[in-house]
Amino acid sequence: MLDCKQASQLISQSLDRPLTLHERFALKLHLFICEFCRQFSRHMQTLRVAIKNLTGSIENNDAIEMSSEAKKSIADMIEAHRPQL
Amino acid sequence: MATANMHDWLNDHGDFLYRFALARLRDPHLAEDVVQETFLAAIKSPDFAGQSAPRTWLTGILKHKIIDVMRKNMREIAASDLMTDEDANMDEFFDETGHWAEPQLAWDMPEGALEQKQFLDVLQTCMDKLPNKLAQLFLMRDVHETDNEEICKELNISTTNAWVMLYRARMGLRKCLEINWLGA
């Protein structure tokens, strides 16, 4: 019989690898009787969706720009590599 | 590559590349560094012959530069205490019988736009509290859905180590969200 610690590890790993038949069965059985682990499992799904939203909000946020120093340093670097005629 | 073109690319794609890197590395300085390295590689590369859009081509280079940074980070993390025990010592979360030390409370991502923004702000704060290397690995897996085996190969870590680290990241984030979202 799984305890909650083991169950939570399997729930996390189920996001990273296919569980074995035995693991899936043991986890299902545990979730059937354990409200907290069911809750934890839902939290893991929520977390995955939320973190995607967060990343998307960074990637698509036009207000986030490179510092002008960094831009200048890249522009200088491009100039320094200007082919000599 | 022509110098004039490069300046155009910096203007047109620089900030996009920066945000792409920032979303994955979560560190402004690291993100700026990899963008700079990307342009340096682009200058030196004879490969670009217009077969793909410049942004696609630059993003391809950037991805490799990001992986390089993460690989270096993972070498450091491997020697640190984050990875010393295989079994992920999670004593703060469980009692001695393996049961949750505290109840798992019911919460979910809110529906409304404003509340969702607040929720993501809390998540952002929680990500900042996570050791950055752990955050990077977590992002690589849960956001970019890089295959677990591929991550391990790229970063030169064992799959078991990756599972343990991802478990820790998720446990830490969940706990932080619960405290700061429900407590807000």
Tab-separated table of C-alpha atoms in Angstrom:
chain	number	residue	atom	x	y	z
A	1	MET	CA	0.000	0.000	0.000
A	2	LEU	CA	1.365	3.420	-0.970
A	3	ASP	CA	1.636	6.179	1.600
A	4	CYS	CA	1.031	9.819	0.660
A	5	LYS	CA	4.719	10.537	0.254
A	6	GLN	CA	5.108	7.737	-2.277
A	7	ALA	CA	1.842	8.643	-3.973
A	8	SER	CA	2.882	12.282	-4.385
A	9	GLN	CA	6.179	11.161	-5.953
A	10	LEU	CA	4.304	8.992	-8.435
A	11	ILE	CA	1.885	11.811	-9.220
A	12	SER	CA	4.828	14.079	-9.997
A	13	GLN	CA	6.616	11.404	-12.025
A	14	SER	CA	3.471	10.674	-14.000
A	15	LEU	CA	4.060	14.119	-15.535
A	16	ASP	CA	7.553	13.057	-16.607
A	17	ARG	CA	7.286	9.408	-17.612
A	18	PRO	CA	4.657	6.754	-18.261
A	19	LEU	CA	3.977	4.912	-15.004
A	20	THR	CA	4.125	1.124	-15.024
A	21	LEU	CA	0.901	-0.828	-14.876
A	22	HIS	CA	1.618	-1.731	-11.286
A	23	GLU	CA	2.328	1.882	-10.334
A	24	ARG	CA	-0.823	3.122	-12.003
A	25	PHE	CA	-2.912	0.558	-10.183
A	26	ALA	CA	-1.341	1.333	-6.812
A	27	LEU	CA	-1.776	5.065	-7.369
A	28	LYS	CA	-5.400	4.692	-8.440
A	29	LEU	CA	-6.135	2.693	-5.330
A	30	HIS	CA	-4.482	5.296	-3.127
A	31	LEU	CA	-6.276	8.201	-4.797
A	32	PHE	CA	-9.575	6.383	-4.331
A	33	ILE	CA	-9.217	6.530	-0.583
A	34	CYS	CA	-7.125	9.700	-0.143
A	35	GLU	CA	-8.741	13.105	-0.528
A	36	PHE	CA	-5.488	15.020	0.092
A	37	CYS	CA	-3.633	13.225	-2.677
A	38	ARG	CA	-6.536	13.811	-5.059
A	39	GLN	CA	-6.257	17.469	-4.164
A	40	PHE	CA	-2.490	17.355	-4.676
A	41	SER	CA	-2.958	15.763	-8.081
A	42	ARG	CA	-5.334	18.571	-9.098
A	43	HIS	CA	-2.805	21.131	-7.866
A	44	MET	CA	-0.150	19.602	-10.110
A	45	GLN	CA	-2.411	20.010	-13.150
A	46	THR	CA	-3.258	23.579	-12.154
A	47	LEU	CA	0.417	24.356	-11.653
A	48	ARG	CA	1.268	23.104	-15.119
A	49	VAL	CA	-1.375	25.255	-16.788
A	50	ALA	CA	-0.554	28.288	-14.652
A	51	ILE	CA	3.170	28.129	-15.342
A	52	LYS	CA	2.489	28.002	-19.075
A	53	ASN	CA	0.304	31.084	-18.776
A	54	LEU	CA	3.017	32.843	-16.810
A	55	THR	CA	5.700	32.079	-19.390
A	56	GLY	CA	3.414	33.126	-22.236
A	57	SER	CA	2.784	36.397	-20.461
A	58	ILE	CA	6.547	37.065	-20.389
A	59	GLU	CA	7.201	36.027	-23.991
A	60	ASN	CA	4.358	38.111	-25.358
A	61	ASN	CA	4.800	41.157	-23.167
A	62	ASP	CA	6.072	43.888	-25.509
A	63	ALA	CA	6.782	46.059	-22.493
A	64	ILE	CA	9.670	43.777	-21.509
A	65	GLU	CA	12.766	44.921	-23.369
A	66	MET	CA	16.469	44.379	-23.192
A	67	SER	CA	18.321	47.094	-21.303
A	68	SER	CA	19.679	49.861	-23.531
A	69	GLU	CA	23.181	49.042	-22.255
A	70	ALA	CA	22.859	45.459	-23.483
A	71	LYS	CA	21.509	46.641	-26.844
A	72	LYS	CA	24.343	49.090	-27.226
A	73	SER	CA	26.910	46.480	-26.336
A	74	ILE	CA	25.514	44.134	-28.998
A	75	ALA	CA	25.401	46.950	-31.565
A	76	ASP	CA	29.038	47.780	-30.746
A	77	MET	CA	29.953	44.146	-31.159
A	78	ILE	CA	28.288	44.068	-34.590
A	79	GLU	CA	30.255	47.188	-35.578
A	80	ALA	CA	33.493	45.654	-34.340
A	81	HIS	CA	32.911	42.749	-36.708
A	82	ARG	CA	32.232	44.989	-39.707
A	83	PRO	CA	34.202	43.446	-42.582
A	84	GLN	CA	37.284	45.470	-43.474
A	85	LEU	CA	37.149	46.809	-47.005
B	1	MET	CA	26.400	38.372	-42.644
B	2	ALA	CA	26.189	42.022	-43.725
B	3	THR	CA	26.655	44.419	-40.817
B	4	ALA	CA	23.670	46.580	-41.787
B	5	ASN	CA	21.427	43.534	-41.773
B	6	MET	CA	22.632	42.632	-38.303
B	7	HIS	CA	21.655	46.015	-36.935
B	8	ASP	CA	18.196	45.581	-38.455
B	9	TRP	CA	17.922	42.161	-36.875
B	10	LEU	CA	18.914	43.537	-33.510
B	11	ASN	CA	16.211	46.194	-33.794
B	12	ASP	CA	13.566	43.841	-35.119
B	13	HIS	CA	14.228	40.711	-33.093
B	14	GLY	CA	16.451	41.681	-30.161
B	15	ASP	CA	13.663	42.193	-27.640
B	16	PHE	CA	11.811	39.103	-28.818
B	17	LEU	CA	14.931	36.983	-28.354
B	18	TYR	CA	15.488	38.572	-24.958
B	19	ARG	CA	11.975	37.706	-23.756
B	20	PHE	CA	12.342	34.179	-25.140
B	21	ALA	CA	15.530	33.740	-23.108
B	22	LEU	CA	14.168	35.496	-20.032
B	23	ALA	CA	11.122	33.208	-19.924
B	24	ARG	CA	13.452	30.208	-19.812
B	25	LEU	CA	16.422	31.396	-17.772
B	26	ARG	CA	14.542	33.773	-15.457
B	27	ASP	CA	17.557	36.029	-15.068
B	28	PRO	CA	17.858	39.321	-17.006
B	29	HIS	CA	21.660	39.271	-17.115
B	30	LEU	CA	21.860	35.666	-18.265
B	31	ALA	CA	19.178	36.407	-20.854
B	32	GLU	CA	21.106	39.405	-22.198
B	33	ASP	CA	24.291	37.361	-22.312
B	34	VAL	CA	22.763	34.583	-24.406
B	35	VAL	CA	21.219	37.100	-26.811
B	36	GLN	CA	24.639	38.702	-27.241
B	37	GLU	CA	26.212	35.293	-27.842
B	38	THR	CA	23.491	34.539	-30.357
B	39	PHE	CA	24.302	37.641	-32.380
B	40	LEU	CA	28.007	36.890	-32.161
B	41	ALA	CA	27.376	33.397	-33.499
B	42	ALA	CA	25.156	34.853	-36.225
B	43	ILE	CA	27.878	37.299	-37.309
B	44	LYS	CA	30.403	34.528	-37.559
B	45	SER	CA	28.126	32.049	-39.219
B	46	PRO	CA	28.171	31.683	-42.970
B	47	ASP	CA	25.111	29.438	-42.774
B	48	PHE	CA	22.291	31.898	-43.148
B	49	ALA	CA	21.278	31.971	-46.765
B	50	GLY	CA	17.717	33.088	-46.330
B	51	GLN	CA	16.334	29.575	-46.239
B	52	SER	CA	14.383	30.419	-43.102
B	53	ALA	CA	13.054	33.643	-41.589
B	54	PRO	CA	15.779	35.494	-39.661
B	55	ARG	CA	13.793	35.255	-36.445
B	56	THR	CA	13.445	31.487	-36.764
B	57	TRP	CA	17.123	31.134	-37.535
B	58	LEU	CA	18.193	33.357	-34.625
B	59	THR	CA	15.824	31.581	-32.241
B	60	GLY	CA	17.394	28.274	-33.258
B	61	ILE	CA	20.831	29.572	-32.295
B	62	LEU	CA	19.448	31.066	-29.087
B	63	LYS	CA	17.948	27.745	-28.004
B	64	HIS	CA	21.387	26.136	-28.165
B	65	LYS	CA	22.920	28.975	-26.173
B	66	ILE	CA	20.209	28.587	-23.505
B	67	ILE	CA	20.857	24.853	-23.254
B	68	ASP	CA	24.587	25.581	-22.873
B	69	VAL	CA	23.888	27.858	-19.896
B	70	MET	CA	21.599	25.298	-18.312
B	71	ARG	CA	24.081	22.496	-18.832
B	72	LYS	CA	26.716	24.523	-17.023
B	73	ASN	CA	24.231	25.240	-14.237
B	74	MET	CA	23.403	21.564	-13.890
B	75	ARG	CA	27.047	20.694	-13.425
B	76	GLU	CA	27.083	23.059	-10.473
B	77	ILE	CA	23.790	21.815	-9.074
B	78	ALA	CA	25.032	18.218	-9.245
B	79	ALA	CA	27.693	19.034	-6.688
B	80	SER	CA	25.329	20.925	-4.411
B	81	ASP	CA	23.160	19.622	-1.605
B	82	LEU	CA	20.047	19.774	-3.773
B	83	MET	CA	20.925	16.404	-5.166
B	84	THR	CA	22.683	14.584	-2.382
B	85	ASP	CA	19.868	12.238	-1.415
B	86	GLU	CA	18.254	10.089	-4.028
B	87	ASP	CA	15.066	9.811	-2.076
B	88	ALA	CA	14.187	13.522	-2.018
B	89	ASN	CA	14.077	14.207	1.654
B	90	MET	CA	10.663	15.800	2.018
B	91	ASP	CA	10.330	15.653	5.778
B	92	GLU	CA	8.821	19.090	6.014
B	93	PHE	CA	5.848	17.917	3.951
B	94	PHE	CA	5.155	14.513	5.505
B	95	ASP	CA	4.937	13.058	8.985
B	96	GLU	CA	6.889	9.983	10.038
B	97	THR	CA	4.142	7.657	8.758
B	98	GLY	CA	4.360	9.111	5.239
B	99	HIS	CA	1.093	11.039	5.511
B	100	TRP	CA	0.733	14.723	4.654
B	101	ALA	CA	1.895	16.804	7.590
B	102	GLU	CA	-0.749	19.392	6.703
B	103	PRO	CA	-4.099	19.139	4.931
B	104	GLN	CA	-4.122	19.741	1.182
B	105	LEU	CA	-6.477	22.665	0.812
B	106	ALA	CA	-8.794	23.114	-2.140
B	107	TRP	CA	-7.764	25.888	-4.512
B	108	ASP	CA	-7.632	26.417	-8.218
B	109	MET	CA	-6.577	28.999	-10.740
B	110	PRO	CA	-9.256	31.728	-10.699
B	111	GLU	CA	-11.420	32.344	-13.751
B	112	GLY	CA	-11.602	36.128	-13.883
B	113	ALA	CA	-8.903	38.031	-15.783
B	114	LEU	CA	-7.943	40.257	-12.868
B	115	GLU	CA	-7.828	37.430	-10.341
B	116	GLN	CA	-5.870	35.316	-12.778
B	117	LYS	CA	-3.333	38.097	-13.162
B	118	GLN	CA	-2.992	38.239	-9.374
B	119	PHE	CA	-2.607	34.481	-9.225
B	120	LEU	CA	0.172	34.581	-11.836
B	121	ASP	CA	1.881	37.367	-9.889
B	122	VAL	CA	1.925	35.105	-6.840
B	123	LEU	CA	3.271	32.273	-8.991
B	124	GLN	CA	5.969	34.609	-10.297
B	125	THR	CA	6.995	35.414	-6.722
B	126	CYS	CA	7.084	31.704	-5.901
B	127	MET	CA	9.214	30.952	-8.964
B	128	ASP	CA	11.635	33.644	-7.787
B	129	LYS	CA	11.934	31.865	-4.440
B	130	LEU	CA	12.844	28.588	-6.082
B	131	PRO	CA	16.582	28.042	-6.645
B	132	ASN	CA	17.026	29.372	-10.169
B	133	LYS	CA	18.526	26.188	-11.563
B	134	LEU	CA	15.576	24.215	-10.307
B	135	ALA	CA	13.230	26.776	-11.842
B	136	GLN	CA	14.998	26.441	-15.197
B	137	LEU	CA	14.711	22.663	-15.208
B	138	PHE	CA	11.074	22.888	-14.204
B	139	LEU	CA	10.344	25.373	-17.004
B	140	MET	CA	12.133	23.239	-19.553
B	141	ARG	CA	9.925	20.320	-18.636
B	142	ASP	CA	6.542	21.766	-17.763
B	143	VAL	CA	6.376	24.695	-20.133
B	144	HIS	CA	8.390	23.691	-23.118
B	145	GLU	CA	7.511	20.022	-22.761
B	146	THR	CA	10.982	18.965	-23.669
B	147	ASP	CA	11.072	15.209	-23.483
B	148	ASN	CA	12.446	14.030	-20.159
B	149	GLU	CA	15.092	11.815	-21.715
B	150	GLU	CA	16.152	14.603	-24.006
B	151	ILE	CA	16.504	16.969	-21.038
B	152	CYS	CA	18.680	14.445	-19.244
B	153	LYS	CA	20.803	13.894	-22.303
B	154	GLU	CA	21.182	17.617	-22.967
B	155	LEU	CA	21.950	18.436	-19.360
B	156	ASN	CA	23.929	15.305	-18.627
B	157	ILE	CA	21.934	14.261	-15.556
B	158	SER	CA	20.295	10.930	-14.740
B	159	THR	CA	16.557	10.503	-15.235
B	160	THR	CA	16.213	9.691	-11.540
B	161	ASN	CA	17.890	12.949	-10.635
B	162	ALA	CA	15.583	14.817	-12.971
B	163	TRP	CA	12.486	13.233	-11.389
B	164	VAL	CA	13.713	14.099	-7.911
B	165	MET	CA	14.481	17.696	-8.854
B	166	LEU	CA	11.193	18.181	-10.667
B	167	TYR	CA	9.338	16.712	-7.693
B	168	ARG	CA	11.086	19.167	-5.393
B	169	ALA	CA	10.315	22.086	-7.653
B	170	ARG	CA	6.635	21.171	-7.851
B	171	MET	CA	6.331	20.524	-4.099
B	172	GLY	CA	7.977	23.859	-3.332
B	173	LEU	CA	5.838	25.777	-5.791
B	174	ARG	CA	2.623	24.144	-4.647
B	175	LYS	CA	3.326	24.964	-1.024
B	176	CYS	CA	4.332	28.541	-1.813
B	177	LEU	CA	1.210	29.070	-3.929
B	178	GLU	CA	-1.014	27.704	-1.193
B	179	ILE	CA	0.478	29.965	1.450
B	180	ASN	CA	0.617	33.110	-0.646
B	181	TRP	CA	-2.522	32.737	-2.717
B	182	LEU	CA	-4.889	31.511	-0.021
B	183	GLY	CA	-3.208	33.717	2.554
B	184	ALA	CA	-3.507	36.827	0.400
